[in-house]
Amino acid sequence: MCFSTVYTQLERKLQNLVAYLIAFLLATEVSILVNFVLNDRITSRLYMDESITSSEHITIAPAYEVLTTPGVSGPMEEQVMSIFSPSESVSTLIPDPGPILSATQQDATLRTLIIIPTYNERENLPLLLRDIFFFAPRTDVLVVDDNSPDGTGELADLLSRQDARVHVLHRPGKLGLGTAYIAGFKYAIAHGYSATFEMDADLSHGPRYLPDMLQAIEHADLVIGSRYVTGGATPNWSVSRRMISGCGNLFARFMLGIPVHDCTGGFRCYRRQVLEEIELDSVQSRGYAFQVELTHRVLQGGFKIVEVPITFMDRRLGVSKMSRSIVIEAFAYVLRARFSKPGVPGAV
């Protein structure tokens, strides 16, 4: 009705095609407001239980806050040893976590891998690994490095020699976030992991949420660390960043009918069965549209999705990888997936 009314009024003064496009955009914005923004404030549309939404029992500050200041100059070994002493491995520097890790110990047979794509993340990587092994000491980590010019790959190799839980996959160049995760997923399947995480290397995804997500994956197929559910937040974002991310989420949810609040979030955990059934080789997206595409595929496969609230912090070290081309790719994917027929290129 909204579309018809606007189109009728515009058609009197504009050409049919122009009137149609403007009416479509206006009707879309109204529908997003009514069907998503207002509805989210009235009722929950999560695939989740109230019992797993709280992170109140996690009160210990991230470990990187007590480390030495990163960015030390000099040979690679000297930089690493400024954080990890020569006589100690990463694991021996981790303090006793106590009862906080009980959630990760409930299923000893759940082999877990955290995939961390890297490109020029030398300053962040040691700090992130220390936090990960504090909150989830039983998990393994796979660093997928795209031949970082700053030596991140070499640093990852050194950390791997210090701790058997750290694994490294080297790629010849910067091939995109999506392909890095696909390579990591295939590694996880080949090596028998039961659950696999996606996690950014820039410290924006807090390892303190790992126990909650590990608990949630015990009765879900995909767990998303969500910025847009009750308890989630983006405290240090600019207004423009909030608008880009928020509008992108709403647009993807509306166009593809995704009943998930944070379909673009990149802090996730997948069950092995999901990765085996969503046809990884046919995934088309390379940038952040990758998250939307996989969310859509998981839903179409009939799998259960749970959202766990997280506080997302902007990177403190290094340079952001976000660009205009990444935003355009995500927008284009949503339109292509929405209007493509099943069985043709671009369809999901």
Coordinates of C-alpha atoms in Angstrom, one line a residue:
M1 CA 0.0 0.0 0.0
C2 CA 2.9 2.4 0.8
F3 CA 4.5 1.6 -2.5
S4 CA 1.3 2.0 -4.5
T5 CA 0.5 5.4 -2.9
V6 CA 4.0 6.8 -3.4
Y7 CA 4.2 5.5 -7.0
T8 CA 0.9 7.0 -8.0
Q9 CA 1.9 10.4 -6.8
L10 CA 5.3 10.3 -8.4
E11 CA 4.1 9.0 -11.7
R12 CA 2.2 12.2 -12.4
K13 CA 5.4 14.2 -12.5
L14 CA 8.2 11.7 -13.3
Q15 CA 8.9 8.9 -15.8
N16 CA 7.7 5.5 -14.9
L17 CA 11.1 4.0 -14.1
V18 CA 12.2 6.9 -12.0
A19 CA 9.0 6.9 -10.1
Y20 CA 9.2 3.2 -9.5
L21 CA 12.8 3.4 -8.1
I22 CA 12.0 6.3 -5.8
A23 CA 8.8 4.6 -4.6
F24 CA 10.6 1.3 -4.0
L25 CA 13.3 3.0 -1.9
L26 CA 10.8 5.0 0.2
A27 CA 8.6 1.9 0.7
T28 CA 11.6 -0.1 1.7
E29 CA 12.7 2.4 4.4
V30 CA 9.2 2.5 5.8
S31 CA 8.9 -1.3 5.9
I32 CA 12.3 -1.6 7.6
L33 CA 11.2 0.9 10.3
V34 CA 7.8 -0.7 10.9
N35 CA 8.8 -4.4 10.6
F36 CA 12.2 -4.4 12.2
V37 CA 13.1 -1.3 14.3
L38 CA 9.7 -1.0 16.1
N39 CA 9.1 -4.8 16.2
D40 CA 12.5 -5.4 17.8
R41 CA 11.5 -3.1 20.7
I42 CA 8.3 -4.9 21.3
T43 CA 9.1 -8.6 21.0
S44 CA 12.2 -10.9 20.7
R45 CA 12.9 -12.6 17.4
L46 CA 16.0 -14.5 18.6
Y47 CA 16.7 -18.2 18.2
M48 CA 17.9 -18.3 21.8
D49 CA 17.1 -19.0 25.5
E50 CA 17.2 -16.3 28.2
S51 CA 19.6 -18.6 30.2
I52 CA 22.5 -18.0 27.8
T53 CA 22.3 -14.3 27.2
S54 CA 24.0 -13.1 30.4
S55 CA 27.7 -12.5 30.7
E56 CA 27.6 -11.1 34.2
H57 CA 29.7 -13.9 35.6
I58 CA 32.6 -12.8 33.5
T59 CA 34.2 -9.9 35.4
I60 CA 37.9 -10.4 34.9
A61 CA 39.6 -7.6 32.9
P62 CA 41.2 -8.7 29.5
A63 CA 44.7 -9.9 30.0
Y64 CA 46.2 -7.5 27.5
E65 CA 45.6 -4.6 29.8
V66 CA 48.4 -5.8 32.1
L67 CA 50.9 -6.7 29.4
T68 CA 53.8 -4.5 28.3
T69 CA 53.1 -1.8 25.7
P70 CA 53.2 -3.4 22.2
G71 CA 55.0 -2.1 19.2
V72 CA 58.5 -2.8 20.4
S73 CA 61.1 -2.4 17.7
G74 CA 63.9 -4.8 16.9
P75 CA 64.2 -8.4 15.7
M76 CA 61.1 -10.6 15.8
E77 CA 62.3 -12.8 18.7
E78 CA 63.0 -9.7 20.8
Q79 CA 59.5 -8.3 20.2
V80 CA 57.9 -11.6 21.2
M81 CA 60.1 -12.0 24.3
S82 CA 59.1 -8.6 25.5
I83 CA 55.8 -10.2 26.1
F84 CA 56.7 -13.9 26.7
S85 CA 60.0 -14.6 28.5
P86 CA 62.4 -17.1 26.8
S87 CA 61.9 -19.7 29.4
E88 CA 58.1 -19.7 29.3
S89 CA 55.5 -20.7 26.7
V90 CA 52.3 -18.8 26.1
S91 CA 50.4 -21.3 28.3
T92 CA 52.7 -21.0 31.3
L93 CA 52.1 -17.3 31.5
I94 CA 48.3 -17.8 31.8
P95 CA 47.0 -17.3 35.3
D96 CA 44.7 -19.9 36.9
P97 CA 41.2 -19.0 35.5
G98 CA 39.3 -20.7 38.3
P99 CA 35.5 -21.3 37.9
I100 CA 35.1 -18.8 35.1
L101 CA 36.1 -21.6 32.6
S102 CA 33.4 -24.1 33.8
A103 CA 31.4 -23.4 30.7
T104 CA 34.2 -24.6 28.4
Q105 CA 34.7 -27.8 30.4
Q106 CA 31.2 -29.2 30.2
D107 CA 31.9 -31.1 27.0
A108 CA 35.4 -32.4 26.9
T109 CA 34.9 -34.0 23.5
L110 CA 34.0 -30.7 21.8
R111 CA 37.2 -30.0 20.0
T112 CA 37.3 -26.3 19.2
L113 CA 39.2 -24.2 16.7
I114 CA 39.4 -20.4 16.5
I115 CA 40.2 -19.0 13.0
I116 CA 42.0 -15.6 13.1
P117 CA 42.7 -14.1 9.6
T118 CA 45.6 -11.7 9.7
Y119 CA 47.1 -9.0 7.6
N120 CA 49.5 -6.6 9.3
E121 CA 48.4 -7.6 12.8
R122 CA 51.8 -8.1 14.4
E123 CA 51.1 -5.9 17.4
N124 CA 47.7 -7.4 18.2
L125 CA 48.3 -11.1 17.7
P126 CA 50.3 -12.0 20.9
L127 CA 47.9 -10.0 23.0
L128 CA 44.9 -11.7 21.5
L129 CA 46.4 -15.2 21.9
R130 CA 47.1 -14.6 25.6
D131 CA 43.5 -13.5 26.2
I132 CA 42.1 -16.4 24.2
F133 CA 44.1 -19.0 26.2
F134 CA 43.1 -17.3 29.5
F135 CA 39.3 -17.6 28.8
A136 CA 39.4 -20.8 26.7
P137 CA 42.6 -22.8 27.4
R138 CA 41.3 -25.9 25.7
T139 CA 40.8 -24.4 22.3
D140 CA 43.2 -24.4 19.4
V141 CA 43.9 -21.4 17.2
L142 CA 44.5 -21.2 13.4
V143 CA 46.2 -18.0 12.2
V144 CA 45.5 -17.5 8.5
D145 CA 48.0 -15.0 7.3
D146 CA 47.9 -13.3 3.9
N147 CA 51.6 -12.7 3.6
S148 CA 51.6 -9.7 5.9
P149 CA 54.3 -7.1 5.0
D150 CA 54.8 -6.4 8.7
G151 CA 55.9 -9.9 9.5
T152 CA 52.7 -11.2 11.2
G153 CA 53.1 -14.6 9.6
E154 CA 56.7 -15.0 10.9
L155 CA 55.5 -14.0 14.4
A156 CA 52.7 -16.5 14.2
D157 CA 55.2 -19.2 13.3
L158 CA 57.3 -18.3 16.3
L159 CA 54.3 -18.4 18.6
S160 CA 53.3 -21.7 17.1
R161 CA 56.7 -23.2 18.0
Q162 CA 56.1 -22.0 21.6
D163 CA 52.6 -23.4 22.0
A164 CA 51.2 -26.5 20.3
R165 CA 47.7 -25.0 20.3
V166 CA 48.7 -22.4 17.8
H167 CA 48.6 -23.4 14.1
V168 CA 49.5 -21.2 11.1
L169 CA 48.2 -21.2 7.5
H170 CA 50.2 -19.0 5.1
R171 CA 48.6 -17.7 1.9
P172 CA 50.5 -15.9 -1.0
G173 CA 48.7 -12.5 -0.7
K174 CA 45.7 -10.5 0.4
L175 CA 42.9 -12.7 -0.9
G176 CA 40.0 -11.5 1.2
L177 CA 38.3 -12.2 4.6
G178 CA 35.8 -14.7 3.2
T179 CA 38.4 -16.9 1.5
A180 CA 40.5 -16.9 4.6
Y181 CA 37.6 -18.2 6.6
I182 CA 36.8 -20.8 3.9
A183 CA 40.3 -22.0 4.1
G184 CA 40.1 -22.2 7.9
F185 CA 36.8 -24.0 7.8
K186 CA 38.2 -26.6 5.5
Y187 CA 41.2 -27.0 7.8
A188 CA 38.8 -27.5 10.8
I189 CA 36.8 -30.2 8.9
A190 CA 39.9 -32.0 7.8
H191 CA 41.4 -32.0 11.3
G192 CA 38.2 -33.2 13.1
Y193 CA 37.2 -30.1 15.0
S194 CA 33.6 -30.1 16.4
A195 CA 33.1 -26.4 16.6
T196 CA 34.9 -23.5 14.7
F197 CA 35.0 -19.8 15.6
E198 CA 35.5 -16.8 13.4
M199 CA 37.4 -14.0 15.3
D200 CA 39.0 -10.8 14.3
A201 CA 42.7 -10.2 15.1
D202 CA 42.2 -6.5 16.1
L203 CA 41.0 -7.1 19.7
S204 CA 37.5 -5.9 18.8
H205 CA 36.1 -9.4 19.6
G206 CA 36.6 -9.8 23.3
P207 CA 37.9 -13.3 24.3
R208 CA 36.0 -12.9 27.6
Y209 CA 32.8 -13.9 25.6
L210 CA 34.2 -17.3 24.6
P211 CA 32.9 -19.2 27.6
D212 CA 29.3 -18.0 26.9
M213 CA 29.6 -18.8 23.2
L214 CA 31.0 -22.3 24.0
Q215 CA 28.1 -22.9 26.3
A216 CA 25.6 -21.7 23.7
I217 CA 27.0 -23.9 20.9
E218 CA 26.2 -27.0 22.9
H219 CA 22.6 -26.6 21.9
A220 CA 22.8 -24.5 18.7
D221 CA 24.3 -24.8 15.2
L222 CA 25.6 -21.3 14.9
V223 CA 26.3 -18.8 17.7
I224 CA 26.7 -15.1 16.8
G225 CA 28.3 -12.6 19.1
S226 CA 25.7 -9.9 18.7
R227 CA 26.0 -6.2 19.1
Y228 CA 22.3 -5.6 18.6
V229 CA 20.6 -7.7 21.2
T230 CA 19.9 -6.7 24.8
G231 CA 23.3 -6.5 26.5
G232 CA 25.2 -5.9 23.3
A233 CA 26.9 -2.5 22.6
T234 CA 29.3 -0.6 20.4
P235 CA 30.5 2.1 22.9
N236 CA 33.3 3.8 21.0
W237 CA 31.7 4.0 17.5
S238 CA 31.2 7.2 15.6
V239 CA 27.7 8.2 14.5
S240 CA 28.6 7.4 10.9
R241 CA 29.9 4.0 11.8
R242 CA 26.7 3.2 13.7
M243 CA 24.6 4.3 10.8
I244 CA 26.5 2.2 8.2
S245 CA 26.5 -0.9 10.3
G246 CA 22.9 -0.5 11.6
C247 CA 21.4 0.3 8.2
G248 CA 23.4 -2.5 6.5
N249 CA 22.0 -5.0 9.1
L250 CA 18.4 -3.7 8.6
F251 CA 18.7 -3.8 4.8
A252 CA 20.0 -7.3 4.8
R253 CA 17.4 -8.6 7.3
F254 CA 14.6 -7.0 5.4
M255 CA 15.6 -8.0 1.9
L256 CA 16.5 -11.6 2.7
G257 CA 14.0 -12.2 5.5
I258 CA 16.7 -12.9 8.1
P259 CA 15.3 -13.0 11.7
V260 CA 18.7 -12.4 13.3
H261 CA 19.6 -9.0 14.8
D262 CA 23.3 -9.0 13.9
C263 CA 23.7 -10.8 10.6
T264 CA 26.9 -8.9 9.7
G265 CA 28.7 -9.7 12.9
G266 CA 32.0 -11.6 12.5
F267 CA 32.4 -13.1 16.0
R268 CA 30.8 -16.6 15.5
C269 CA 30.9 -20.3 16.3
Y270 CA 29.8 -22.9 13.8
R271 CA 29.0 -26.6 14.4
R272 CA 30.9 -29.0 12.2
Q273 CA 27.7 -30.3 10.6
V274 CA 26.8 -26.7 9.4
L275 CA 30.2 -26.2 7.7
E276 CA 29.9 -29.6 6.0
E277 CA 26.4 -28.9 4.6
I278 CA 26.4 -25.2 3.4
E279 CA 28.6 -25.8 0.3
L280 CA 31.6 -23.8 1.2
D281 CA 33.1 -24.0 -2.3
S282 CA 30.1 -22.1 -3.7
V283 CA 30.3 -19.1 -1.3
Q284 CA 30.8 -16.0 -3.5
S285 CA 31.5 -13.2 -1.1
R286 CA 35.0 -12.1 -0.2
G287 CA 34.6 -9.2 2.2
Y288 CA 32.1 -8.5 5.0
A289 CA 29.2 -9.6 2.8
F290 CA 30.6 -13.1 3.6
Q291 CA 28.9 -12.9 7.1
V292 CA 25.5 -12.1 5.5
E293 CA 25.8 -14.9 3.0
L294 CA 26.7 -17.5 5.5
T295 CA 23.9 -16.4 7.9
H296 CA 21.5 -16.7 5.0
R297 CA 22.8 -20.2 4.0
V298 CA 22.6 -21.4 7.6
L299 CA 18.9 -20.3 7.9
Q300 CA 18.1 -21.9 4.5
G301 CA 19.6 -25.1 5.8
G302 CA 17.2 -25.1 8.7
F303 CA 19.9 -24.8 11.4
K304 CA 19.4 -23.2 14.8
I305 CA 21.0 -19.8 15.4
V306 CA 21.6 -18.3 18.8
E307 CA 22.8 -14.7 19.5
V308 CA 24.9 -13.9 22.5
P309 CA 25.4 -10.3 23.5
I310 CA 28.9 -8.8 23.2
T311 CA 30.4 -5.4 23.5
F312 CA 32.3 -4.6 20.3
M313 CA 35.3 -2.3 20.7
D314 CA 37.0 -0.6 17.7
R315 CA 40.6 -1.6 17.1
R316 CA 43.1 0.1 19.4
L317 CA 46.2 -0.9 17.3
G318 CA 46.8 -1.0 13.6
V319 CA 44.7 0.2 10.7
S320 CA 41.1 -0.7 9.9
K321 CA 40.4 -2.9 6.8
M322 CA 36.9 -1.4 6.2
S323 CA 36.6 0.3 2.8
R324 CA 34.0 1.6 0.4
S325 CA 34.4 -1.4 -1.8
I326 CA 33.5 -3.8 1.1
V327 CA 30.3 -1.9 1.8
I328 CA 29.4 -1.9 -1.9
E329 CA 30.1 -5.7 -2.1
A330 CA 27.7 -6.3 0.8
F331 CA 25.0 -4.2 -0.7
A332 CA 25.4 -5.9 -4.1
Y333 CA 25.3 -9.4 -2.6
V334 CA 22.0 -8.7 -0.8
L335 CA 20.3 -7.4 -4.0
R336 CA 21.7 -10.3 -6.0
A337 CA 20.6 -12.9 -3.5
R338 CA 17.1 -11.3 -3.1
F339 CA 16.3 -11.1 -6.8
S340 CA 18.2 -14.1 -8.3
K341 CA 16.2 -17.3 -9.0
P342 CA 17.3 -20.5 -7.3
G343 CA 19.8 -22.4 -9.4
V344 CA 21.3 -19.5 -11.2
P345 CA 24.6 -17.6 -10.4
G346 CA 24.1 -15.2 -7.5
A347 CA 21.3 -17.2 -5.9
V348 CA 21.8 -18.7 -2.5

